[in-house]
């Protein structure tokens, strides 16, 4: 394979947009970029365990076809020749989707693409591999009985977060500029925060899903990238309609175009965007959800600096807490019930193969009644109403993505925390799966151990472009850049 160090900038350091511009100019080809990414995967995989499957032969064949199209000046779609990875929750034709579970058999035709994967293929993306997930994506860290532990790019003794931890680690380490993950309680935003990348959970239904998630309408799909412009581009691809998802939203205008025009906030409380992207927006800053969350001081300081940068860019900032109490019990009822339904057909032998923690939440889910479930739905509806009222006054809500930084790998909760489940340390993420609002995690600094910190931006349902616009403003201002290189890249390896 070709070594990409002969280029002024390594191909694995480039964003998707930069790769596409290079293909257009003829500086390098999709084949060059794909070879560089495959070489990168060989380096980083033993360190972080981000991939469950890499099909180099298929990826190179796709890259060769893309290279020929670019030479003929006939690229196909928006991502022609860009290396992309896919979380091993999504169906991908020709590749087993085992979902981190020893209960799923690899044998079979595997002849169908999930909607997002079908869209990637239609737009000429190069599918380099499937990334790790905890079993069936059930928790906020990435380890499974099938695939082992996925580790943090900044400190391999720490967790990458989850459940899209493999995707986050891959993007952070240059093993492809784009990945798609799923987010049922924070599973895009949690690992994005821990791994220092951008992660976006769009409004529910914006990205069609098939098969439907066992966790129902809590589950979203979204992009994991190095910057916001790439995420908007990826959203334009994967949000296309697909008849297999009856709950999908109607097609929306291009998020890339809205981002570039700086007009995504038309009709918002704050009015016109202005050149900065946030000028005139009314932003609520909630540091602790009204003293309900204990946030580490280094995290709080980094998030406050990011909020200060938004103020410098012309946003009106007000410290304001949404009128809510922790909805964790309602979330658990819905989440654990989904897990119980998922494994309902399993026999005793199959259940013994499950992650012990998953078996525990299944047992809890089996104890809920239909009335318990409907009470949780009622709580969810009320939470949505309260956030709807909140966004009548504020364009955006800003919080820490997480109150902590990455902890010991291989654990569901931090050692000594006294927390039983992963939801104990993710209080800022799962509420917005209940309400289905768009939310993003933007890197905003590091703690004393050099571990990334994320700031979360949230808007009302359907205001996806507004979240991306504000996140893009942070990137453009430099507030979301300048993180040290992850461990495997510090020596230029």
Coordinates of C-alpha atoms in Angstrom, one line a residue:
X1 CA 0.0 0.0 0.0
X2 CA 1.0 3.6 -0.6
X3 CA 2.6 5.7 2.2
X4 CA 0.7 9.0 2.4
X5 CA 3.6 10.9 4.1
X6 CA 4.8 12.1 0.6
X7 CA 2.0 14.6 0.6
X8 CA 2.4 18.0 2.4
X9 CA -0.5 16.9 4.6
X10 CA -1.2 13.3 5.3
X11 CA -4.3 12.1 3.5
X12 CA -5.5 10.6 6.8
X13 CA -5.5 14.1 8.3
X14 CA -7.9 15.5 5.7
X15 CA -11.6 16.0 6.1
X16 CA -14.1 14.6 3.6
X17 CA -14.4 18.0 2.0
X18 CA -10.7 18.4 1.6
X19 CA -10.4 15.0 0.0
X20 CA -13.1 15.8 -2.5
X21 CA -11.4 19.1 -3.3
X22 CA -8.1 17.2 -3.9
X23 CA -9.8 14.7 -6.1
X24 CA -11.3 17.5 -8.1
X25 CA -7.9 19.2 -8.6
X26 CA -6.2 15.9 -9.3
X27 CA -3.8 16.2 -6.4
X28 CA -4.5 12.6 -5.4
X29 CA -7.1 9.9 -6.0
X30 CA -9.7 8.0 -4.0
X31 CA -7.4 5.0 -4.4
X32 CA -4.6 7.0 -2.7
X33 CA -6.9 8.0 0.1
X34 CA -8.3 4.6 0.6
X35 CA -4.9 3.0 0.7
X36 CA -3.8 5.5 3.3
X37 CA -6.9 4.9 5.5
X38 CA -6.4 1.1 5.3
X39 CA -2.7 1.5 6.3
X40 CA -3.9 3.7 9.2
X41 CA -6.4 1.1 10.3
X42 CA -3.5 -1.5 10.5
X43 CA -1.6 0.9 12.8
X44 CA -4.5 1.9 15.2
X45 CA -6.6 -1.2 15.3
X46 CA -4.2 -3.1 17.8
X47 CA -4.2 0.0 20.0
X48 CA -7.9 0.8 20.3
X49 CA -9.9 -2.0 18.7
X50 CA -12.2 0.3 16.7
X51 CA -13.2 -2.2 13.9
X52 CA -14.9 -5.5 13.9
X53 CA -14.4 -6.1 10.2
X54 CA -12.3 -4.4 7.4
X55 CA -12.8 -5.5 3.8
X56 CA -9.7 -4.1 2.2
X57 CA -10.3 -5.9 -1.1
X58 CA -13.9 -4.5 -1.5
X59 CA -12.8 -1.0 -0.4
X60 CA -10.0 -0.9 -2.9
X61 CA -12.3 -2.1 -5.7
X62 CA -14.7 0.7 -4.8
X63 CA -11.9 3.2 -4.7
X64 CA -10.6 2.1 -8.1
X65 CA -14.0 2.6 -9.6
X66 CA -14.3 6.0 -8.0
X67 CA -10.8 7.0 -9.3
X68 CA -11.9 6.1 -12.8
X69 CA -15.0 8.3 -12.4
X70 CA -13.0 11.3 -11.2
X71 CA -10.5 10.8 -14.1
X72 CA -13.4 11.0 -16.4
X73 CA -14.7 14.1 -14.6
X74 CA -17.9 12.2 -13.8
X75 CA -18.1 11.8 -10.0
X76 CA -21.2 10.1 -8.6
X77 CA -23.0 11.8 -5.8
X78 CA -21.7 13.9 -2.9
X79 CA -19.1 11.5 -1.4
X80 CA -17.5 9.8 -4.3
X81 CA -14.3 8.2 -3.2
X82 CA -14.5 9.3 0.5
X83 CA -13.6 6.5 2.9
X84 CA -16.5 5.9 5.4
X85 CA -16.9 3.4 8.3
X86 CA -20.2 2.1 9.6
X87 CA -21.2 1.0 13.1
X88 CA -21.9 -2.7 13.3
X89 CA -25.6 -2.0 14.0
X90 CA -26.4 -1.0 10.4
X91 CA -27.0 -3.7 7.8
X92 CA -24.4 -3.7 5.0
X93 CA -24.7 -5.8 2.0
X94 CA -22.0 -8.5 1.8
X95 CA -20.9 -8.0 5.4
X96 CA -22.3 -9.7 8.5
X97 CA -23.9 -7.4 11.0
X98 CA -23.4 -9.2 14.3
X99 CA -24.2 -6.2 16.6
X100 CA -21.5 -7.1 19.1
X101 CA -23.4 -10.3 20.1
X102 CA -22.4 -14.0 20.2
X103 CA -26.1 -14.7 19.7
X104 CA -26.1 -13.5 16.0
X105 CA -24.8 -16.0 13.5
X106 CA -22.4 -14.7 10.8
X107 CA -23.8 -17.2 8.2
X108 CA -26.4 -15.9 5.9
X109 CA -26.9 -13.9 2.7
X110 CA -26.5 -10.5 4.3
X111 CA -27.9 -9.0 1.1
X112 CA -29.5 -5.8 2.3
X113 CA -28.3 -2.3 3.1
X114 CA -29.7 -0.2 5.9
X115 CA -31.1 3.1 4.5
X116 CA -28.1 5.1 5.5
X117 CA -25.7 2.6 4.0
X118 CA -27.7 2.4 0.8
X119 CA -27.4 6.2 0.5
X120 CA -23.6 6.1 1.1
X121 CA -23.3 3.5 -1.6
X122 CA -25.4 5.5 -4.0
X123 CA -23.2 8.6 -3.4
X124 CA -20.0 6.7 -4.2
X125 CA -18.6 6.5 -0.7
X126 CA -15.9 3.8 -0.1
X127 CA -17.1 1.5 2.7
X128 CA -13.9 0.5 4.5
X129 CA -15.2 -1.4 7.5
X130 CA -17.7 -2.0 10.4
X131 CA -17.0 -0.4 13.8
X132 CA -17.4 -1.8 17.2
X133 CA -20.5 -1.6 19.4
X134 CA -21.5 -3.0 22.8
X135 CA -23.9 -5.8 22.5
X136 CA -27.0 -4.5 20.6
X137 CA -25.8 -0.9 21.5
X138 CA -27.2 -1.3 25.0
X139 CA -24.8 0.9 27.0
X140 CA -22.7 4.1 27.0
X141 CA -19.3 2.3 26.7
X142 CA -18.0 0.1 24.0
X143 CA -17.1 -3.5 25.0
X144 CA -18.8 -6.8 24.3
X145 CA -18.4 -10.5 24.8
X146 CA -17.9 -10.9 21.1
X147 CA -15.4 -8.1 20.2
X148 CA -13.7 -7.1 23.5
X149 CA -13.0 -3.6 24.7
X150 CA -12.7 -0.5 22.5
X151 CA -10.2 2.1 23.9
X152 CA -9.8 5.8 23.9
X153 CA -7.5 7.4 21.3
X154 CA -6.1 9.8 23.9
X155 CA -5.3 7.1 26.6
X156 CA -5.9 3.5 25.7
X157 CA -6.4 2.6 29.3
X158 CA -9.6 4.6 29.2
X159 CA -12.9 4.0 27.5
X160 CA -13.9 5.4 24.1
X161 CA -17.4 5.8 25.4
X162 CA -20.3 4.3 23.5
X163 CA -22.2 2.9 22.1
X164 CA -20.7 4.2 18.9
X165 CA -17.2 4.1 20.4
X166 CA -15.6 2.3 17.5
X167 CA -16.7 5.0 15.1
X168 CA -15.5 7.8 17.4
X169 CA -12.1 6.2 17.9
X170 CA -11.7 5.6 14.1
X171 CA -12.5 9.2 13.2
X172 CA -10.3 10.6 15.9
X173 CA -7.3 8.5 14.7
X174 CA -7.7 9.2 11.0
X175 CA -9.1 5.8 10.0
X176 CA -11.5 7.5 7.7
X177 CA -12.9 11.0 8.0
X178 CA -16.6 10.0 8.3
X179 CA -18.5 7.4 10.2
X180 CA -22.2 6.8 11.0
X181 CA -23.4 5.8 14.5
X182 CA -26.6 5.3 16.4
X183 CA -27.7 7.3 19.4
X184 CA -30.4 5.9 21.7
X185 CA -29.4 7.7 24.9
X186 CA -26.3 9.6 23.9
X187 CA -24.4 6.9 21.9
X188 CA -23.1 9.4 19.3
X189 CA -22.5 12.3 21.7
X190 CA -20.9 10.3 24.5
X191 CA -18.0 8.9 22.5
X192 CA -17.7 12.1 20.5
X193 CA -17.1 13.9 23.8
X194 CA -14.6 11.3 25.1
X195 CA -12.7 11.1 21.8
X196 CA -12.5 14.7 20.9
X197 CA -14.6 14.7 17.7
X198 CA -17.9 16.1 16.5
X199 CA -21.0 14.0 16.9
X200 CA -24.6 15.0 15.9
X201 CA -27.9 13.4 16.9
X202 CA -30.5 14.8 14.5
X203 CA -34.2 15.2 15.1
X204 CA -35.8 11.7 15.3
X205 CA -36.8 10.6 11.8
X206 CA -34.4 12.8 9.9
X207 CA -32.3 9.8 9.1
X208 CA -34.4 6.7 8.2
X209 CA -33.7 3.5 10.1
X210 CA -34.3 -0.1 9.1
X211 CA -34.7 -2.5 10.7
X212 CA -36.4 -0.6 13.4
X213 CA -34.5 -0.4 16.7
X214 CA -35.7 -2.6 19.6
X215 CA -35.4 0.7 21.6
X216 CA -38.1 2.2 19.4
X217 CA -38.3 6.0 18.9
X218 CA -35.4 6.7 21.4
X219 CA -33.0 5.5 18.7
X220 CA -31.5 8.0 16.2
X221 CA -28.7 7.7 13.6
X222 CA -26.2 10.4 13.0
X223 CA -22.8 11.5 11.7
X224 CA -19.5 11.3 13.5
X225 CA -16.8 13.6 11.9
X226 CA -13.9 15.9 12.5
X227 CA -15.8 19.0 11.9
X228 CA -19.3 20.4 11.3
X229 CA -19.1 20.9 7.6
X230 CA -18.4 17.2 7.1
X231 CA -21.3 16.3 9.3
X232 CA -23.7 18.5 7.3
X233 CA -22.4 16.9 4.1
X234 CA -22.9 13.5 5.5
X235 CA -26.4 14.4 6.7
X236 CA -27.3 15.5 3.2
X237 CA -26.5 12.0 2.1
X238 CA -27.9 9.8 4.8
X239 CA -31.2 11.7 5.4
X240 CA -32.6 10.8 2.1
X241 CA -36.1 9.1 2.2
X242 CA -36.5 5.3 2.4
X243 CA -40.0 3.7 2.3
X244 CA -38.9 1.0 4.9
X245 CA -39.1 3.5 7.7
X246 CA -42.7 4.7 8.2
X247 CA -41.6 7.2 10.9
X248 CA -39.2 9.2 8.7
X249 CA -39.6 12.9 8.3
X250 CA -40.3 14.6 5.0
X251 CA -37.1 15.6 3.1
X252 CA -35.5 18.8 4.3
X253 CA -33.4 21.4 2.6
X254 CA -29.7 20.8 2.4
X255 CA -27.9 21.3 5.7
X256 CA -24.6 21.9 3.9
X257 CA -26.2 24.8 1.9
X258 CA -27.8 26.2 5.0
X259 CA -24.5 26.0 6.9
X260 CA -22.5 27.7 4.1
X261 CA -25.1 30.4 3.6
X262 CA -25.3 31.3 7.3
X263 CA -29.1 31.4 7.0
X264 CA -30.0 28.3 9.0
X265 CA -31.6 30.2 11.8
X266 CA -34.3 32.0 9.7
X267 CA -37.4 32.3 11.8
X268 CA -35.6 31.7 15.1
X269 CA -36.1 33.7 18.2
X270 CA -32.8 35.5 17.6
X271 CA -33.6 36.5 14.0
X272 CA -30.9 36.7 11.3
X273 CA -27.7 34.7 11.7
X274 CA -25.2 37.3 10.8
X275 CA -21.7 36.4 9.6
X276 CA -20.7 34.7 12.8
X277 CA -23.5 32.2 12.7
X278 CA -24.7 32.9 16.2
X279 CA -25.1 36.7 16.2
X280 CA -28.4 37.6 17.8
X281 CA -29.3 34.1 19.0
X282 CA -30.7 33.7 22.5
X283 CA -28.8 30.9 24.2
X284 CA -29.5 29.4 27.6
X285 CA -26.5 28.0 29.5
X286 CA -27.3 25.3 32.0
X287 CA -24.2 24.2 33.8
X288 CA -25.8 21.6 36.1
X289 CA -29.5 21.3 35.2
X290 CA -30.3 23.4 38.2
X291 CA -27.8 21.8 40.6
X292 CA -29.0 18.3 39.7
X293 CA -25.7 17.2 38.2
X294 CA -22.3 17.2 39.8
X295 CA -19.9 18.4 37.1
X296 CA -16.1 18.1 37.4
X297 CA -14.5 21.5 37.7
X298 CA -12.2 21.1 34.6
X299 CA -15.3 20.2 32.5
X300 CA -17.3 23.1 33.9
X301 CA -14.4 25.5 33.1
X302 CA -14.0 24.3 29.5
X303 CA -17.7 24.5 28.8
X304 CA -17.9 28.0 30.3
X305 CA -15.1 29.1 28.0
X306 CA -17.0 27.8 25.0
X307 CA -20.1 29.7 26.2
X308 CA -18.0 32.8 26.5
X309 CA -16.8 32.3 22.9
X310 CA -20.5 32.2 21.7
X311 CA -21.0 35.5 23.6
X312 CA -18.0 37.0 21.9
X313 CA -19.5 36.0 18.5
X314 CA -22.7 38.0 19.3
X315 CA -25.0 35.5 21.0
X316 CA -27.1 36.6 23.9
X317 CA -26.2 34.3 26.8
X318 CA -28.4 33.8 29.8
X319 CA -27.8 31.3 32.6
X320 CA -31.1 29.4 32.7
X321 CA -32.1 25.9 33.7
X322 CA -35.0 24.0 32.0
X323 CA -37.9 23.3 34.2
X324 CA -37.3 19.5 34.5
X325 CA -36.4 16.8 36.9
X326 CA -34.2 13.8 36.0
X327 CA -36.3 11.6 33.7
X328 CA -34.0 8.6 34.2
X329 CA -36.8 6.3 35.6
X330 CA -38.9 6.9 32.5
X331 CA -35.9 6.3 30.3
X332 CA -35.0 3.1 32.1
X333 CA -38.6 1.8 31.7
X334 CA -38.5 2.4 27.9
X335 CA -34.9 1.3 27.5
X336 CA -35.0 -1.9 29.6
X337 CA -38.4 -2.9 28.1
X338 CA -36.8 -2.6 24.6
X339 CA -34.0 -4.9 25.7
X340 CA -36.4 -7.4 27.1
X341 CA -38.4 -7.4 23.9
X342 CA -35.2 -7.8 21.9
X343 CA -34.2 -11.1 23.6
X344 CA -37.7 -12.4 24.2
X345 CA -37.3 -15.1 21.5
X346 CA -33.9 -16.2 23.0
X347 CA -33.7 -19.6 24.7
X348 CA -31.7 -20.2 27.9
X349 CA -28.5 -21.1 26.1
X350 CA -28.6 -17.9 24.0
X351 CA -29.2 -15.7 27.1
X352 CA -26.2 -17.2 28.8
X353 CA -24.1 -15.8 25.9
X354 CA -25.3 -12.2 26.6
X355 CA -23.3 -9.5 28.3
X356 CA -24.1 -9.9 32.1
X357 CA -25.1 -6.2 32.3
X358 CA -27.5 -6.7 29.4
X359 CA -29.0 -9.7 31.1
X360 CA -29.6 -7.6 34.2
X361 CA -31.5 -4.9 32.3
X362 CA -33.5 -7.5 30.4
X363 CA -34.6 -9.0 33.8
X364 CA -35.7 -5.5 34.9
X365 CA -37.5 -4.9 31.6
X366 CA -39.4 -8.1 32.0
X367 CA -40.9 -6.9 35.3
X368 CA -42.5 -3.8 33.9
X369 CA -46.2 -3.9 33.0
X370 CA -48.0 -2.2 30.1
X371 CA -49.2 0.4 32.5
X372 CA -45.6 1.1 33.6
X373 CA -44.6 1.5 30.0
X374 CA -47.5 3.9 29.3
X375 CA -46.6 5.9 32.5
X376 CA -43.1 6.3 31.1
X377 CA -44.6 7.5 27.8
X378 CA -46.6 10.1 29.7
X379 CA -43.5 11.3 31.4
X380 CA -41.8 11.5 28.1
X381 CA -44.6 13.6 26.6
X382 CA -44.5 16.0 29.6
X383 CA -40.7 16.4 29.2
X384 CA -41.2 17.2 25.6
X385 CA -43.8 19.8 26.4
X386 CA -41.5 21.5 29.0
X387 CA -38.6 21.6 26.5
X388 CA -41.0 22.9 23.8
X389 CA -42.0 25.8 26.1
X390 CA -38.3 26.4 27.0
X391 CA -37.4 26.9 23.3
X392 CA -40.1 29.4 22.9
X393 CA -37.7 31.7 24.8
X394 CA -34.3 30.3 23.7
X395 CA -32.9 29.3 20.4
X396 CA -30.4 27.0 21.9
X397 CA -29.6 25.2 25.2
X398 CA -25.9 24.7 26.0
X399 CA -24.7 22.1 28.6
X400 CA -21.7 19.9 29.2
X401 CA -22.0 16.9 27.0
X402 CA -20.9 14.8 30.0
X403 CA -20.0 15.8 33.5
X404 CA -16.8 13.8 33.4
X405 CA -14.0 12.7 31.0
X406 CA -13.1 9.2 29.9
X407 CA -12.7 6.6 32.7
X408 CA -11.2 3.2 32.9
X409 CA -11.9 1.0 29.9
X410 CA -13.9 -2.2 30.3
X411 CA -16.2 -0.7 33.0
X412 CA -19.8 0.5 32.6
X413 CA -19.4 3.1 35.3
X414 CA -16.4 4.9 36.8
X415 CA -14.7 3.0 39.6
X416 CA -15.8 4.3 43.1
X417 CA -18.7 6.3 41.7
X418 CA -21.4 4.1 43.3
X419 CA -23.4 4.3 40.0
X420 CA -25.1 1.1 38.9
X421 CA -25.8 1.8 35.3
X422 CA -24.3 4.0 32.5
X423 CA -27.1 6.5 32.8
X424 CA -25.7 7.6 36.1
X425 CA -22.9 9.5 34.4
X426 CA -24.8 10.6 31.2
X427 CA -27.6 12.9 32.6
X428 CA -27.2 15.5 29.9
X429 CA -27.6 13.2 26.9
X430 CA -30.6 10.8 27.3
X431 CA -33.2 13.5 28.0
X432 CA -32.9 14.6 24.4
X433 CA -33.6 11.0 23.1
X434 CA -36.8 11.1 25.1
X435 CA -37.7 14.5 23.5
X436 CA -36.2 13.6 20.0
X437 CA -34.5 17.0 19.8
X438 CA -31.4 17.6 17.7
X439 CA -28.2 17.8 19.8
X440 CA -24.5 17.8 19.1
X441 CA -21.3 17.4 21.0
X442 CA -18.4 19.8 20.1
X443 CA -14.9 19.4 21.5
X444 CA -14.0 22.4 23.7
X445 CA -10.8 21.5 25.5
X446 CA -9.0 18.8 27.6
X447 CA -8.6 18.1 31.3
X448 CA -5.4 17.8 33.2
X449 CA -4.8 14.3 31.9
X450 CA -5.2 15.5 28.3
X451 CA -8.6 13.9 27.9
X452 CA -11.1 15.6 25.7
X453 CA -14.1 17.6 27.0
X454 CA -17.3 18.2 25.0
X455 CA -19.9 20.9 25.1
X456 CA -23.5 20.0 24.0
X457 CA -25.7 22.2 21.9
X458 CA -29.5 21.5 21.8
X459 CA -32.3 23.1 19.8
X460 CA -36.0 22.5 19.4
X461 CA -37.2 19.6 17.3
X462 CA -36.6 20.1 13.6
X463 CA -34.1 22.9 14.2
X464 CA -31.2 20.7 13.1
X465 CA -29.6 23.4 11.0
X466 CA -29.5 25.7 14.0
X467 CA -27.5 23.3 16.0
X468 CA -25.0 22.8 13.2
X469 CA -24.8 26.5 12.6
X470 CA -23.8 27.2 16.2
X471 CA -21.4 24.3 16.3
X472 CA -19.8 25.5 13.1
X473 CA -19.4 29.0 14.6
X474 CA -17.4 27.4 17.5
X475 CA -15.2 25.5 15.0
X476 CA -14.7 28.6 12.9
X477 CA -13.7 30.6 16.0
X478 CA -11.1 28.1 17.0
X479 CA -13.0 27.1 20.2
X480 CA -13.4 23.5 19.0
X481 CA -9.9 23.0 17.6
X482 CA -6.4 22.8 19.1
X483 CA -6.8 19.5 20.9
X484 CA -3.5 17.6 21.2
X485 CA -3.1 14.7 18.8
X486 CA -4.3 11.3 20.0
X487 CA -1.7 9.0 21.4
X488 CA -1.0 6.9 18.3
X489 CA -0.5 9.9 16.1
X490 CA 1.8 12.0 18.3
X491 CA 4.9 10.4 16.9
X492 CA 3.5 10.7 13.4
X493 CA 2.9 7.0 13.1

